[in-house]
Coordinates of C-alpha atoms and ligand atoms in Angstrom, one line a residue:
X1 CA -24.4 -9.6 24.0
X2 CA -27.5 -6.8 24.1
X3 CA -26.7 -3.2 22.0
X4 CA -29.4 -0.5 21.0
X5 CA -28.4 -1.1 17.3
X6 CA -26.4 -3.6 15.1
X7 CA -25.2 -2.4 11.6
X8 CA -25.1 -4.9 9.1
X9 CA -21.9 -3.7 6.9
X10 CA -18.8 -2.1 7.0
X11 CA -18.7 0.3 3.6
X12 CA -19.0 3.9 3.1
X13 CA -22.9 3.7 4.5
X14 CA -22.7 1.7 7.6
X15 CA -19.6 3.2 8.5
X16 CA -21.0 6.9 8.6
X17 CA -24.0 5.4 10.3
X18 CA -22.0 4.5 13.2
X19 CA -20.3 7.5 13.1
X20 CA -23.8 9.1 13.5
X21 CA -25.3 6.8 16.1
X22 CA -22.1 7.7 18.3
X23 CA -22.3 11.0 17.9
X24 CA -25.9 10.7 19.3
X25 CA -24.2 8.6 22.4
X26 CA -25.8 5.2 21.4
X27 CA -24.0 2.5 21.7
X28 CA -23.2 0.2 18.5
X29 CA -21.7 -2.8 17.0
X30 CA -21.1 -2.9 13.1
X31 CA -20.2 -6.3 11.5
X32 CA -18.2 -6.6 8.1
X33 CA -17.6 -9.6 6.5
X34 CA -14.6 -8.5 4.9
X35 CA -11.6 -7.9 7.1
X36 CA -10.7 -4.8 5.9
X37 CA -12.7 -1.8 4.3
X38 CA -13.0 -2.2 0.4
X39 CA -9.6 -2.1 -2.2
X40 CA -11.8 -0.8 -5.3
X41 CA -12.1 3.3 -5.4
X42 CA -16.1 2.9 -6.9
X43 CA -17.2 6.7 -5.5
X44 CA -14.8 9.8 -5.2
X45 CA -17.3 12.4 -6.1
X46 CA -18.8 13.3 -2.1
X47 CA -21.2 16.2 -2.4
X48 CA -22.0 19.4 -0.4
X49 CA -24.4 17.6 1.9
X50 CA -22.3 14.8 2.9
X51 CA -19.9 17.4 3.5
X52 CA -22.5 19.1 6.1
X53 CA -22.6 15.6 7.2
X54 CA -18.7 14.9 8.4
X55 CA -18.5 18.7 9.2
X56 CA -21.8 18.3 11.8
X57 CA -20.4 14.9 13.1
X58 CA -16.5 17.4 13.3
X59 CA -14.9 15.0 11.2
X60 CA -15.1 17.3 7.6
X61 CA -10.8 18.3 8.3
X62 CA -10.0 14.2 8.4
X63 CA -11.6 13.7 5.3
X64 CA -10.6 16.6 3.4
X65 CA -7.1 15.7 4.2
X66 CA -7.8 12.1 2.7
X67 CA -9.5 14.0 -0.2
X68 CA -6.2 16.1 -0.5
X69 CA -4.3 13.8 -3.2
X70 CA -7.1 15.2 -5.8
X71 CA -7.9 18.7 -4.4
X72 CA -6.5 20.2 -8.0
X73 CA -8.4 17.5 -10.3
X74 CA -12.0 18.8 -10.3
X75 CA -11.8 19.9 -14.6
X76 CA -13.7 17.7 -16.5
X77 CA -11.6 17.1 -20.1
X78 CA -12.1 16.0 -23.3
X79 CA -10.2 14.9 -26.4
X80 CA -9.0 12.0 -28.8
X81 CA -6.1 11.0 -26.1
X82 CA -5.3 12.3 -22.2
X83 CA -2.5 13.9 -24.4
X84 CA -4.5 16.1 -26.6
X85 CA -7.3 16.7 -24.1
X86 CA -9.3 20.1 -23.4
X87 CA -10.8 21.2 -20.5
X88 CA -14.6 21.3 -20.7
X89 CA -17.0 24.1 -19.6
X90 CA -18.0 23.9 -16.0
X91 CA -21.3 24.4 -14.6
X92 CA -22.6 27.8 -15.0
X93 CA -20.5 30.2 -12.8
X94 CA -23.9 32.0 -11.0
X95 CA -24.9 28.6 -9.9
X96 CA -21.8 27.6 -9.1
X97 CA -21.4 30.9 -6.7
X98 CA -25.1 30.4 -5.5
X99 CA -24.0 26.7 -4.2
X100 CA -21.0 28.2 -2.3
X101 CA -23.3 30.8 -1.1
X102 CA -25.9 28.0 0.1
X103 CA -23.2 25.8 2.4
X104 CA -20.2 26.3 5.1
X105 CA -19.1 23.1 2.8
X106 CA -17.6 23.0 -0.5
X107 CA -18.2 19.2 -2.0
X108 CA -15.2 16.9 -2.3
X109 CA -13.2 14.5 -4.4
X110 CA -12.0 11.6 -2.9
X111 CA -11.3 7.8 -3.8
X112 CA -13.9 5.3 -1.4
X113 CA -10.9 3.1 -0.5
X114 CA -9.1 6.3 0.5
X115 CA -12.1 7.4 2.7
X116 CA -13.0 4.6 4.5
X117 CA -10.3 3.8 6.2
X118 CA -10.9 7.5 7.6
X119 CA -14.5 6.1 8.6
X120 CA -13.1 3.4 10.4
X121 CA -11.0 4.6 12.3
X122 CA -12.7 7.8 13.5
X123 CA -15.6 5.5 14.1
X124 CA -13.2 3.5 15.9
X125 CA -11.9 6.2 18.2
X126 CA -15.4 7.3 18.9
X127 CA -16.1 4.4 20.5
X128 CA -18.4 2.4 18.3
X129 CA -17.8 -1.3 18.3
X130 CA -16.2 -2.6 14.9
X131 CA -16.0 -5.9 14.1
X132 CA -14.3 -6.7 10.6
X133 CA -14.4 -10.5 9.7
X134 CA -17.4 -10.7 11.5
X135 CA -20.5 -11.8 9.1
X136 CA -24.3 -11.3 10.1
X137 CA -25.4 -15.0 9.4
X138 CA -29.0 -14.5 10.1
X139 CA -31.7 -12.5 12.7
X140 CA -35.3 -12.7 13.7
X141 CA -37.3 -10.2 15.2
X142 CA -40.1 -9.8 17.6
X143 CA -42.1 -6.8 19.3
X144 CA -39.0 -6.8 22.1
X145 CA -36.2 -6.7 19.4
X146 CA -34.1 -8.1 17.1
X147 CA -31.9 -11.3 17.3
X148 CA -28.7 -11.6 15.2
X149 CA -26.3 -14.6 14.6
X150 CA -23.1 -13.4 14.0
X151 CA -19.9 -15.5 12.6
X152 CA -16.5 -14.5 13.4
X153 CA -13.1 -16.3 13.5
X154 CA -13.9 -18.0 16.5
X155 CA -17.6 -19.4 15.7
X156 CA -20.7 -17.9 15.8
X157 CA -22.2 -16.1 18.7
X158 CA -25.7 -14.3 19.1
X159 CA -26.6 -10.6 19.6
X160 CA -29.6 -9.3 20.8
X161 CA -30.5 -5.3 19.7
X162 CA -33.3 -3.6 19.6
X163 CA -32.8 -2.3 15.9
X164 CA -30.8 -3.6 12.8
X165 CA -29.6 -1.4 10.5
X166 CA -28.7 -3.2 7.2
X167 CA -26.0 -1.2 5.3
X168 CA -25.2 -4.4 3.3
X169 CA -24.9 -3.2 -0.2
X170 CA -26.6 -3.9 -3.6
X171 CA -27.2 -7.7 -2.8
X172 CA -28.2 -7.4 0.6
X173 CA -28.7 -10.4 2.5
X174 CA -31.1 -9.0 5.3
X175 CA -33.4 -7.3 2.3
X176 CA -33.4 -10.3 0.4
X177 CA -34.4 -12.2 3.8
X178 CA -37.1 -10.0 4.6
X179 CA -38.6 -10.4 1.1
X180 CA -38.5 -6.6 0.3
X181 CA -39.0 -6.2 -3.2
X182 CA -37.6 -3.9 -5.3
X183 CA -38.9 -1.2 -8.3
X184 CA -36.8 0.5 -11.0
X185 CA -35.8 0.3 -14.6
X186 CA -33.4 -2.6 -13.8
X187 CA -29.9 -3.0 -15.7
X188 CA -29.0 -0.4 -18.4
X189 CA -26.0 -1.9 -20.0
X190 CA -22.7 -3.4 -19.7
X191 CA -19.6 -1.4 -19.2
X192 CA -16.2 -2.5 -17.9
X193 CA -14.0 -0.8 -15.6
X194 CA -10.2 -0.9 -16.0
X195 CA -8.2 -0.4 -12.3
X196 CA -4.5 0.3 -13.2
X197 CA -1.1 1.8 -11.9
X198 CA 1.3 3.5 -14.1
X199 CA 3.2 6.7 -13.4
X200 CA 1.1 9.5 -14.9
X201 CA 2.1 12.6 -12.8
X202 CA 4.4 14.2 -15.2
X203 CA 2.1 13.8 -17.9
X204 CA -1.1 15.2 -15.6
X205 CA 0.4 17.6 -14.6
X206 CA -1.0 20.7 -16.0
X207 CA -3.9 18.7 -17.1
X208 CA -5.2 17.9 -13.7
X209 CA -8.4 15.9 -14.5
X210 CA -11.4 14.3 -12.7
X211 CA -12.5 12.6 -15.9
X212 CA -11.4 12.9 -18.8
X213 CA -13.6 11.4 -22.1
X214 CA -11.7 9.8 -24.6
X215 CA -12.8 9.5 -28.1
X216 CA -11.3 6.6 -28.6
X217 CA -12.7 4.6 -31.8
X218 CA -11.9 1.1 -31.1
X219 CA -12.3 1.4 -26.6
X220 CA -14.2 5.0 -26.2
X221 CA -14.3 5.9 -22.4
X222 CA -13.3 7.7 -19.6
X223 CA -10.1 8.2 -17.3
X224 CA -10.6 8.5 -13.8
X225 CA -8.3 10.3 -11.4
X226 CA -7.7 8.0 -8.1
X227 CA -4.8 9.9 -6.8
X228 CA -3.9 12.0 -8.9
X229 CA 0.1 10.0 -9.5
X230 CA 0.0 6.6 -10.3
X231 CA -3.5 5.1 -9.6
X232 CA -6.4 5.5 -12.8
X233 CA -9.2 3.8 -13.9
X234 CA -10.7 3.6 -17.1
X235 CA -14.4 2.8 -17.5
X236 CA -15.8 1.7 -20.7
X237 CA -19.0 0.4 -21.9
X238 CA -17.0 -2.2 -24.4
X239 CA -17.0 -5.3 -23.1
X240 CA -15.2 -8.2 -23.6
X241 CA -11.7 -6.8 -24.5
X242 CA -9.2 -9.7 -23.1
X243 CA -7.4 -9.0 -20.2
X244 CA -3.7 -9.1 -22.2
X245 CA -5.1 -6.0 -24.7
X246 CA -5.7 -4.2 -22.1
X247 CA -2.1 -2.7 -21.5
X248 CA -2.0 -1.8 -25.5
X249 CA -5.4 0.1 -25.8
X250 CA -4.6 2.2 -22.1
X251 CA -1.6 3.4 -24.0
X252 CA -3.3 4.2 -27.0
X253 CA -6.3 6.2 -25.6
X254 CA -3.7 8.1 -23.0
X255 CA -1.5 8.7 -25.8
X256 CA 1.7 7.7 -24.1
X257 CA 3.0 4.5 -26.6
X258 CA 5.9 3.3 -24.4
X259 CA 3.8 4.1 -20.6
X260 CA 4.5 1.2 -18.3
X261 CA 1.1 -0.3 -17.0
X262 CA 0.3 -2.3 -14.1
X263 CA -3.3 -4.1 -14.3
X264 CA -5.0 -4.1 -10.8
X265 CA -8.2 -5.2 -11.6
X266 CA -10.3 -5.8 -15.0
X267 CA -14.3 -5.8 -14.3
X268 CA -17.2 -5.8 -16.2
X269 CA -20.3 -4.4 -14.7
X270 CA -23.8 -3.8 -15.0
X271 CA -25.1 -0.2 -14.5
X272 CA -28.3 -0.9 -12.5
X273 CA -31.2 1.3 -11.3
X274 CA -33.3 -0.4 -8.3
X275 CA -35.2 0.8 -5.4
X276 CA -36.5 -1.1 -2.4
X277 CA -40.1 -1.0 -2.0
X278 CA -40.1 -0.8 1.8
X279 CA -37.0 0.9 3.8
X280 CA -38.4 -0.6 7.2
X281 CA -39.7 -4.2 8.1
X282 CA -40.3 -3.8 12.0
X283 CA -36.9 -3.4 13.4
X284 CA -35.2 -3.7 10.0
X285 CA -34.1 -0.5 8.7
X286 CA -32.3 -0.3 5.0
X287 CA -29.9 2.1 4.2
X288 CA -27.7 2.7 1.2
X289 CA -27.3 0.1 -1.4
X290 CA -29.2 -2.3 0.3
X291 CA -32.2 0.3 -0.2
X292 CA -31.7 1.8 -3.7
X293 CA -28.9 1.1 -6.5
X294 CA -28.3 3.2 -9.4
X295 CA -26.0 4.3 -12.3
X296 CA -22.5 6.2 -10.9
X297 CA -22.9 9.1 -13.9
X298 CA -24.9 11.4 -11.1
X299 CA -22.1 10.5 -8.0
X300 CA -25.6 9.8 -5.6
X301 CA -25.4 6.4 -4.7
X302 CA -23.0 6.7 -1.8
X303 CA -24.0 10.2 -1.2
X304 CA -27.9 9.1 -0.8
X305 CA -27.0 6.3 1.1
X306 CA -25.3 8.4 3.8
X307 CA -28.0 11.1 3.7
X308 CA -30.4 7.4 4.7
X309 CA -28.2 7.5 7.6
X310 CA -27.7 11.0 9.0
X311 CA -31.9 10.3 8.3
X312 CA -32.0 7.5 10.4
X313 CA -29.7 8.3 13.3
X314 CA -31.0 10.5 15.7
X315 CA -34.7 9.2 14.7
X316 CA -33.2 5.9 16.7
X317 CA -31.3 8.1 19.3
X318 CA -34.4 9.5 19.6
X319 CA -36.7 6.5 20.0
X320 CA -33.9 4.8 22.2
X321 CA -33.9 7.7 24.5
X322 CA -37.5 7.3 24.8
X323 CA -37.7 11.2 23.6
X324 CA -40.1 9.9 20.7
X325 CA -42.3 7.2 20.7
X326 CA -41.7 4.1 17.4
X327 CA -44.3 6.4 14.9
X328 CA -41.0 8.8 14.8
X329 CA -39.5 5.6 12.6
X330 CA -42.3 5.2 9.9
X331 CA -41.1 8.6 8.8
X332 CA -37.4 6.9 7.6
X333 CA -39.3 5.4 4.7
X334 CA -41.5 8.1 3.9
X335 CA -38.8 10.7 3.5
X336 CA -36.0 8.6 2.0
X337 CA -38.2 6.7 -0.1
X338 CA -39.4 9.3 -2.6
X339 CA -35.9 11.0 -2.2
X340 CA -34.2 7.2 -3.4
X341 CA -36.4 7.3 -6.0
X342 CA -35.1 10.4 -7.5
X343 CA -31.6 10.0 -7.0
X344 CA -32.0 6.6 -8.8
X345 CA -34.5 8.3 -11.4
X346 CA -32.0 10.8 -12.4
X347 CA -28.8 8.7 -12.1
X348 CA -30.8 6.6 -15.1
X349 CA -31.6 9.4 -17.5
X350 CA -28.1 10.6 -17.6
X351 CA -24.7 9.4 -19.4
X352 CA -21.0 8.9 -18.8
X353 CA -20.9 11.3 -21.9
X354 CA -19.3 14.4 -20.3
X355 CA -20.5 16.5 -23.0
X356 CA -24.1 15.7 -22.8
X357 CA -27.2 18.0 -21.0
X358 CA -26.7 17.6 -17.1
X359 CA -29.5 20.0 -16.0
X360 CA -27.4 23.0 -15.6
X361 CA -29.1 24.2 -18.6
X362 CA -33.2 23.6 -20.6
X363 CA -32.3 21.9 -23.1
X364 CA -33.5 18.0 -21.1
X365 CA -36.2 19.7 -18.8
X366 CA -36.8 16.4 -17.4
X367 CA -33.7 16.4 -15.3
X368 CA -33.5 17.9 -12.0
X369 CA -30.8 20.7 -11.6
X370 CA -27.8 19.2 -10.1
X371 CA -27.5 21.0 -7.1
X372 CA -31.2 20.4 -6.1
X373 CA -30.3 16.7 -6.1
X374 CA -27.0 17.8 -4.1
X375 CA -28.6 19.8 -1.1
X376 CA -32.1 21.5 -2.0
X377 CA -34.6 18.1 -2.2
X378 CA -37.0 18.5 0.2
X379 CA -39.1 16.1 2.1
X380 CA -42.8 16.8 1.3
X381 CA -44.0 14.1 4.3
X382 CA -42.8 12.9 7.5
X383 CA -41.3 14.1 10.6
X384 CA -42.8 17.9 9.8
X385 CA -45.1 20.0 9.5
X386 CA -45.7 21.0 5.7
X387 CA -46.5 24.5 4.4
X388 CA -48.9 23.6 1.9
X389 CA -46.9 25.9 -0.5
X390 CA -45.6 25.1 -4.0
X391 CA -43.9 21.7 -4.7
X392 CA -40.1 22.5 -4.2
X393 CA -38.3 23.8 -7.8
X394 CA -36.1 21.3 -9.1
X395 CA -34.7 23.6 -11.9
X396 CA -32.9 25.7 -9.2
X397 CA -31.3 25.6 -6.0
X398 CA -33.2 27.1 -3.3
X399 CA -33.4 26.7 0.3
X400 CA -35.4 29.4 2.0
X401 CA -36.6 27.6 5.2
X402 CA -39.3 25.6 4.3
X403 CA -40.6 22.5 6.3
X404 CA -39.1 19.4 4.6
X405 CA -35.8 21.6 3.0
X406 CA -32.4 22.0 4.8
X407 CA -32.0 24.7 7.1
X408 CA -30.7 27.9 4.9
X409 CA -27.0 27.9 6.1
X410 CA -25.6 31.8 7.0
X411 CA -22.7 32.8 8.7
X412 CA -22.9 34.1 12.0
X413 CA -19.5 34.4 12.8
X414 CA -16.0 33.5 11.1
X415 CA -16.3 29.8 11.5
X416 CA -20.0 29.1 12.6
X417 CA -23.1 28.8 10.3
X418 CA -26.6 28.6 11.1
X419 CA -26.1 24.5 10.7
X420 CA -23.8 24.1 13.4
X421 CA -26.4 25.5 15.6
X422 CA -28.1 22.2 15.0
X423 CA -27.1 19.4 17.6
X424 CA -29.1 16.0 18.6
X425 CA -31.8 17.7 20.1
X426 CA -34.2 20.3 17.7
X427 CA -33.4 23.9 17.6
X428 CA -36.1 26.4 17.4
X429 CA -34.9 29.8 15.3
X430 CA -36.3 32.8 16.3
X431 CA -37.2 35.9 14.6
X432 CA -36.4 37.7 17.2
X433 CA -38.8 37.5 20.0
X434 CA -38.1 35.5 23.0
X435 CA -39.1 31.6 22.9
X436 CA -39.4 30.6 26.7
X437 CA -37.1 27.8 26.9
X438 CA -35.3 28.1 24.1
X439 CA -32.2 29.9 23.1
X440 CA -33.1 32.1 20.4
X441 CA -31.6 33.2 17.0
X442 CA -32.5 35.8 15.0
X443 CA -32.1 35.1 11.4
X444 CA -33.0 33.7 8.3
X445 CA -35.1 36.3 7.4
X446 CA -37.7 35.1 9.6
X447 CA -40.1 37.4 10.9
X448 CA -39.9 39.1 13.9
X449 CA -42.8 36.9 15.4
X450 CA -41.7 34.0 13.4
X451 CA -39.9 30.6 14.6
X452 CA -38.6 27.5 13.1
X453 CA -38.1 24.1 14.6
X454 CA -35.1 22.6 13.1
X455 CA -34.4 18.9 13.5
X456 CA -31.2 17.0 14.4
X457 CA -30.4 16.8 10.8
X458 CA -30.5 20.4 10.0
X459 CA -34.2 19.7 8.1
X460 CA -37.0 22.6 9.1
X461 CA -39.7 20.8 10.5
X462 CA -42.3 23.3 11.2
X463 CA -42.5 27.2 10.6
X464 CA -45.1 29.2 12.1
X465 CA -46.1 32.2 14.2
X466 CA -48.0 30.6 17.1
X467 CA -44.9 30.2 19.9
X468 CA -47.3 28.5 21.8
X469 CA -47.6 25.6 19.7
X470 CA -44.3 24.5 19.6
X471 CA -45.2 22.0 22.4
X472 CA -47.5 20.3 20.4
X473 CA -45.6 20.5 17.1
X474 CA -42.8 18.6 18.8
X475 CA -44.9 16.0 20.3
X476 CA -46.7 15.9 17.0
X477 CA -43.0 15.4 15.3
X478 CA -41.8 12.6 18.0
X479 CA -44.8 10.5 17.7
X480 CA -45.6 11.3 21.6
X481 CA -49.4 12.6 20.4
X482 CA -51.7 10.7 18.8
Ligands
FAD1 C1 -17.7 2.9 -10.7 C2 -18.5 3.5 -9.6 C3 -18.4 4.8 -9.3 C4 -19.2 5.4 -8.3 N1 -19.1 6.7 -8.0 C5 -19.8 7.3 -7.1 C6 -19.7 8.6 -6.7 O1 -18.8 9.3 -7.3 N2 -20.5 9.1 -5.7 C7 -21.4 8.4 -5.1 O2 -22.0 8.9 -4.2 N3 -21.5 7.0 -5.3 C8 -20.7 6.5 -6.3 N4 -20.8 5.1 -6.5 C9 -21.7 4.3 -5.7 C10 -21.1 3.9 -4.4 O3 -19.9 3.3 -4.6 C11 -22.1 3.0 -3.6 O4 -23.3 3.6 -3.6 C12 -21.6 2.9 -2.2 O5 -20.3 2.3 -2.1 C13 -22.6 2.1 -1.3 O6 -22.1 2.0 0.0 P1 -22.8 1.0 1.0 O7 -22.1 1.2 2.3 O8 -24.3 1.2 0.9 O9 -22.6 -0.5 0.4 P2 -21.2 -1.3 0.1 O10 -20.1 -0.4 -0.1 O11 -21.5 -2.3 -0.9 O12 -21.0 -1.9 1.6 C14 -21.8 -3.0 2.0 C15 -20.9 -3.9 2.9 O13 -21.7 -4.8 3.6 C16 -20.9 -6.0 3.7 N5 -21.8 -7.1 3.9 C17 -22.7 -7.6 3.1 N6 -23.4 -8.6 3.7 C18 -22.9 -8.8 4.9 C19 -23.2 -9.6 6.1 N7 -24.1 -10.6 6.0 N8 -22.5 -9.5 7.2 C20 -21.5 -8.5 7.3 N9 -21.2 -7.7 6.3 C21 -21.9 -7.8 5.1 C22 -20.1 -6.1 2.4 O14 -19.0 -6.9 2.6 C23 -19.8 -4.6 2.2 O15 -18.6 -4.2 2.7 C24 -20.1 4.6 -7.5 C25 -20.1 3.2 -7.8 C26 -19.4 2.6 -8.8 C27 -19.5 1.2 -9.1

């Protein structure tokens, strides 16, 4: 069979992908070795910019519905057992009310094996071609495209694409086939990672929790909220403890002696920080854990992995549509590279210790604010046009507009913000004036000669004065002019 793009992988990244690539009306065929999407929870914590993501591909009501089982757990708590707990301070409550201020999106807790199910099926229904139990055995590439051999149930049959996107996790077979190298501070311990039922909504409720620390002295950790009734983990950086003790020492640090406790699973893990060196080989495009791993106690990995992808996707549309000529795809690795880097970076210098410096505050200057890492990074190379300014502040949330930053979001109307302007094509802003061609929006406290080229993926590209260059900007930003 011939398709624009296969996707290598079936999890939260190549999922969303698809999702994207649809919405851009390519055509697509994801293969997932696994029959079904995964049983393990791993992320819940999906930030405001994913959240721009699902509500710009009109899927943000499905997965706050699948996010609804934990919509009252967002404290953080703290205390010798879940029993004698305290909440925790939350972030500051000005940057708090400066994030809501800064997105039509609030972020959202939700269990991985809750949401990607969603994924699926919405992908599903959107006409992308899914093919679970199917495994990418192997590909080459030439100039003219790529050429996949793909194993299902009944053998293995070829593919020919003209671009493969490998969303195939932290071991990746296509990286490790291309060679692609990878740079970080490598593994940073050992923790373990208890998966459990037992019927905890009587005792929760009231104490609704995301985590909650435990300062247990023999098996210190943390509880995790999967659904809020009888699903939990607890993750730990003892090791070793035998299955059969298991049962004892969850009682103990919950504080409930005679709770009834189901093991599900019992893993031991290695916290990991790890960045590919190159996110493109030719027609090879890496995206999520494939291209950078890193420690959960941020919540990026998942989230940076779908921001790859809502990167990626209408660079390909793009490039497929023959709107933009191949240069357009150089700039997936020079903008996600950097921005992998820090995610990774800052996942490494911080703790599961809920009580530690997060960057709210100055006391560890040398992590970034939170919420920068959430929605403010900004691309300083690329697919733009930078404005020479300052390097972006990474001790603050701020968004004003500037090439390489998210569009500022406002609301225009009950229901409709500045981002939903943005569809697969760019969108020029307008201070006011009229741009021939273009449908204007005054805004953004741009000047009233002032315009702004916004891409498909609600990044500012360019900002300038001169109308009349917006034809060469574009065919500066689509690789059309040399
Ligand atoms: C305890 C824990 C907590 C976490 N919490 C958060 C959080 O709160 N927020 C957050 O953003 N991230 C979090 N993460 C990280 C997050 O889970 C991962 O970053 C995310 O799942 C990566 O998604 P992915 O789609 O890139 O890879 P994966 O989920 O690993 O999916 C890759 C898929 O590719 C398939 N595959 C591999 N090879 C092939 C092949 N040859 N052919 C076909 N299919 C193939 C695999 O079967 C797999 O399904 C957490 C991780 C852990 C472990």
């Amino acid at each position: 069979m011939r398709i624009p793009v296969i996707i290598s992988g079936g999890g939260l990244v190549g999922l969303t992908a698809a999702l994207l690539l649809r919405a851009h009306d390519v055509e697509v065929l994801l293969v997932e070795r696994h029959g079904g999407t995964s049983p393990l929870p791993k992320a819940r914590r999906f930030n405001t910019r994913t959240m721009e993501v699902y509500r710009q591909l009109g899927i943000a009501d499905e997965v706050e519905r699948a996010a609804a089982d934990l919509a009252d757990f967002q404290a953080m708590r703290a205390g010798p057992t879940l029993i004698e707990s305290q909440v925790l301070p939350g972030p500051p409550a000005g940057d708090v009310s400066d994030l809501v201020a800064a997105s039509p999106m609030l972020p959202c807790l939700c269990a991985q094996d809750a949401l990607e199910p969603v994924l699926r099926e919405l992908a599903a229904q959107r006409g992308a071609d899914l093919r679970f139990g199917h495994e990418l055995a192997g590909f080459t590439q030439d100039a003219r495209g790529v050429t996949a051999t793909v194993t299902g149930p009944d053998g293995p049959y070829r593919v020919d694409a003209d671009y493969l996107v490998a969303a195939d996790g932290a071991r990746s077979p296509i990286r490790e086939a291309l060679g692609i190298t990878r740079t970080g501070r490598g593994t940073l311990g050992r923790a373990t990672t208890v998966y459990f039922r037992a019927d905890l909504g009587a005792a929760v409720h009231g104490r609704e929790f995301n985590l909650c620390q435990l300062d247990d002295a023999r098996t210190p950790g943390a509880l995790v909220s999967i659904n809020g009734t009888d699903r939990w983990q607890f993750m730990t950086d003892v090791v070793g403890v035998a299955e059969a003790d298991w049962p004892a020492h969850l009682r103990r640090v919950i504080g409930l002696p005679d709770l009834g406790i189901e093991l599900i699973t019992v893993q031991d893990w290695e916290p990991t920080m790890k960045v590919a060196d190159r996110y493109r080989a030719g027609r090879v495009f890496l995206a999520g854990d494939a291209a950078h791993v890193m420690p959960p106690f941020a919540a990026q990995g998942a989230n940076t992995g779908i921001q790859d992808a809502h990167n990626l996707a209408w660079k390909l549309a793009m490039v497929l549509r023959g709107d933009a000529g191949p240069g357009l795809l150089d700039s997936y690795h020079t903008e996600r590279h950097p921005i992998g880097l820090l995610a990774a970076e800052q996942s490494s210098l911080r703790s599961g210790d809920l009580r530690a410096p997060t960057g709210f505050g100055s006391e560890r200057p040398e992590l970034v604010h939170p919420f920068v890492l959430m929605l403010s990074y900004g691309y300083t190379d690329g697919a733009l046009v930078p404005d020479g300014g300052p390097p972006f502040p990474t001790d603050r949330l701020e968004l004003v507009g500037r090439p390489g930053t998210r569009v500022p979001h406002l609301w225009l109307q009950p229901g409709l913000s500045t981002l939903d302007l943005c569809g697969t094509g760019f969108t020029v802003f307008s201070g006011g004036a009229d741009v021939p061609g273009f449908e204007a929006h005054p805004m953004l406290g741009l000047d009233h000669d002032e315009v702004m080229v916004v891409r498909p993926d609600q990044v500012v590209a360019w900002r300038g004065r001169a109308r009349d260059a917006i034809d060469r900007v574009l065919e500066r930003l689509t690789g059309r002019m040399g």
